[in-house]
Amino acid sequence: MHWKALFHTKSIQQINQDVSIHKNRDGELPKVLGVWDLTSLGIAAIIGAGIFSTIGNAAFYGGPAVIFLFVFTGIACGFSALCYAEFASAIPIAGSAYTYAYATFGELLAWIIGWDLLMEYAISNIVVAISWSEYLLNLIARYGITVPRYFAMDFMSAYRGHQQVSGLLEQGQSLSAIATSSGSQSHLVQAYQAWLDAPRLLGLPIICNLPVLGITALITWITYVGIRESKKTSNVLVVLKIAAILMVIFVGAFFINPGNWVPFAPNGFGGVLRGVSSVFFAYIGFDAISTTAEECKNPQKDLPRGMLYSLVICTILYITVALVLTGMVNYQKLAVGDPLAYVFGPEGVNMPFFSGLVAVIGVVTMATVLLVFQIGQPRIWMAMSRDGLLPPIFSAIHPKYKTPWFSTILTGLFVAVPSLFMNLTEVADLTSIGTLFAFAIVCTGVLLLKNGTISNGGANGNGRTKKYKIPHINSKFIFPGIVAAGLAAVYCFNPDAIFNFLAFKDHHQIPMMVFCAEVVLLCYLCFKKNLSLIPVLGLTSCSYLITELGITNWIRFGVWLAIGLVIYFLYGYKHSRLRQALEGSHTS
Ligand code: ALA
């Protein structure tokens, strides 16, 4: 085992050389994306299930004050976006955070990030695809069209529903009583019925989520046939998406009852924080456009702009939508799967045509998230394969369509197959933790670059100049000052939080303890090394959000990374080009 190879960073010059070798062998990706295409792709990736669906639950718990969560999360993502922008400008390579980590931390962490990004793109697409399917089924049901339940739900949900309802029936409950009971029990009956009604093959019921299969196949086909086709589809759908959201805002504004904003934070700070995962999920995606770096006309200039423009536009839209929704109906009514359509429905302001229109546009435009993430995932695999960490076929470019064809098809299968048979919506929290982890690593990478702890290995080596740099603000006194102000604010407004924390009541406090230790260390480093403030704030805010996702998600995430490490040592380590080159130079 050559431990050195695990932590050996790849200089930007080396990365560019490797990409050139790959291009000469397999062909280049076409450079067709301009700044507005990138902005559109960013909006396409950001606005999706988060705002069309999960915002309802966040508003239910947090009340109107959920807008503070949108502001805080938007700022946290803004710091990270600036760090991504600096890297994207310095290393305009498709691997995104994976490649940035390779250049700053070495191969092992790069692999971990590459594996982690699978969570952000492919796994979150499973969540979006399932949410999309629910939205579609609700929509067509309004027009009296129904799909047999056994082709509109996953196998495992139907199986569990059948088991549970059978148990309740054995206990003497009647089916009609279970069906009319509240919440999840009525869904159980649908699952039970689906199990009974499903056609059988060799005695096994055929139950799967066909809408998910349909949308994933369509998106995979678009991303397979070319980046131009993907770009055109995204541009058209983004215009529709923004039009729908603006309609909700402008029409909804007439129905705002300021009384609905009182109390503004009915469940306090804790209630607002319950929405962290949903709100952060709504922001995920701006970084996906950095995976198209090799398809941009002027990546060094346009990628930073595209990321920042899309983030700013989406933040403004999110905050306004949250204000309008919570102003139109009481927050307690918002725990529904399609809140934007709901507020215009019979339970809201009763404008059925408008409600239907928003639902139609919601269905059409949520598909754009799937589109961009299915562009992103194959390009990360392509970059990993070029470095030898995945088999060569992952970086094969289609001779006609000029897309990483194998990785594109595999991504489609990766999303479609699990969603056919399992309801994986609970992995949304894991998606958020995985993405925050990648953001935190990118912010730390920028700190290392700026601090000169690692060499940028000739960032400007092949005649390219760095186009974007985060403005340097010295954190020496500012960061410790912000921490002191934060502590004082917690002491004034919620002193119990500090006393409970110091009393260490249970293991759920471990994430917060780790966060506090990190902040103390950062204060020391800021003071000692005059670190750049923006990446420090990016790292701190992402770490805080990770803390709020809870220890159970930390453990699940740890297990996920451990599985990734096993795969790395079974394949990636053995085939790593960097390790082979290091060993070659060592023996010669
Ligand atoms: N931000 C994306 C969405 O909300 C993942 O669907």
Coordinates of C-alpha atoms and ligand atoms in Angstrom, one line a residue, residues 42-54 120 124-125 127-128 131 241 278-286 318 366 369-370 373 431, ligand 1:
G42 CA -28.8 26.4 -12.8
I43 CA -32.4 27.5 -12.4
A44 CA -33.6 24.2 -14.0
A45 CA -31.6 22.3 -11.4
I46 CA -32.5 24.4 -8.4
I47 CA -36.2 24.9 -8.7
G48 CA -38.1 21.6 -8.5
A49 CA -39.5 19.3 -5.9
G50 CA -38.2 21.6 -3.1
I51 CA -40.5 24.5 -4.0
F52 CA -43.3 22.6 -5.7
S53 CA -43.6 20.0 -3.0
T54 CA -41.5 19.9 0.2
E120 CA -26.4 14.7 -4.7
S124 CA -31.7 13.0 -5.2
N125 CA -33.0 12.3 -8.7
V127 CA -36.5 11.6 -4.7
V128 CA -37.4 14.1 -7.4
S131 CA -42.2 13.4 -6.1
K241 CA -41.2 27.4 -14.7
S278 CA -36.4 20.5 2.9
V279 CA -35.2 24.1 2.4
F280 CA -31.6 23.0 1.7
F281 CA -33.0 20.4 -0.7
A282 CA -34.7 23.2 -2.6
Y283 CA -31.3 25.0 -3.1
I284 CA -29.4 22.0 -4.3
G285 CA -28.4 22.2 -7.9
F286 CA -26.5 25.4 -8.7
Y318 CA -38.1 31.3 -3.0
M366 CA -40.0 19.5 -12.1
V369 CA -34.2 19.0 -12.2
L370 CA -34.0 15.4 -13.4
F373 CA -28.8 16.1 -12.6
T431 CA -29.0 14.0 -0.2
Ligands
ALA1 N1 -33.3 21.7 -5.8 C1 -33.8 20.6 -6.4 C2 -35.3 20.5 -6.1 O1 -35.8 21.2 -5.4 C3 -33.1 19.3 -6.0 O2 -35.9 19.6 -6.7

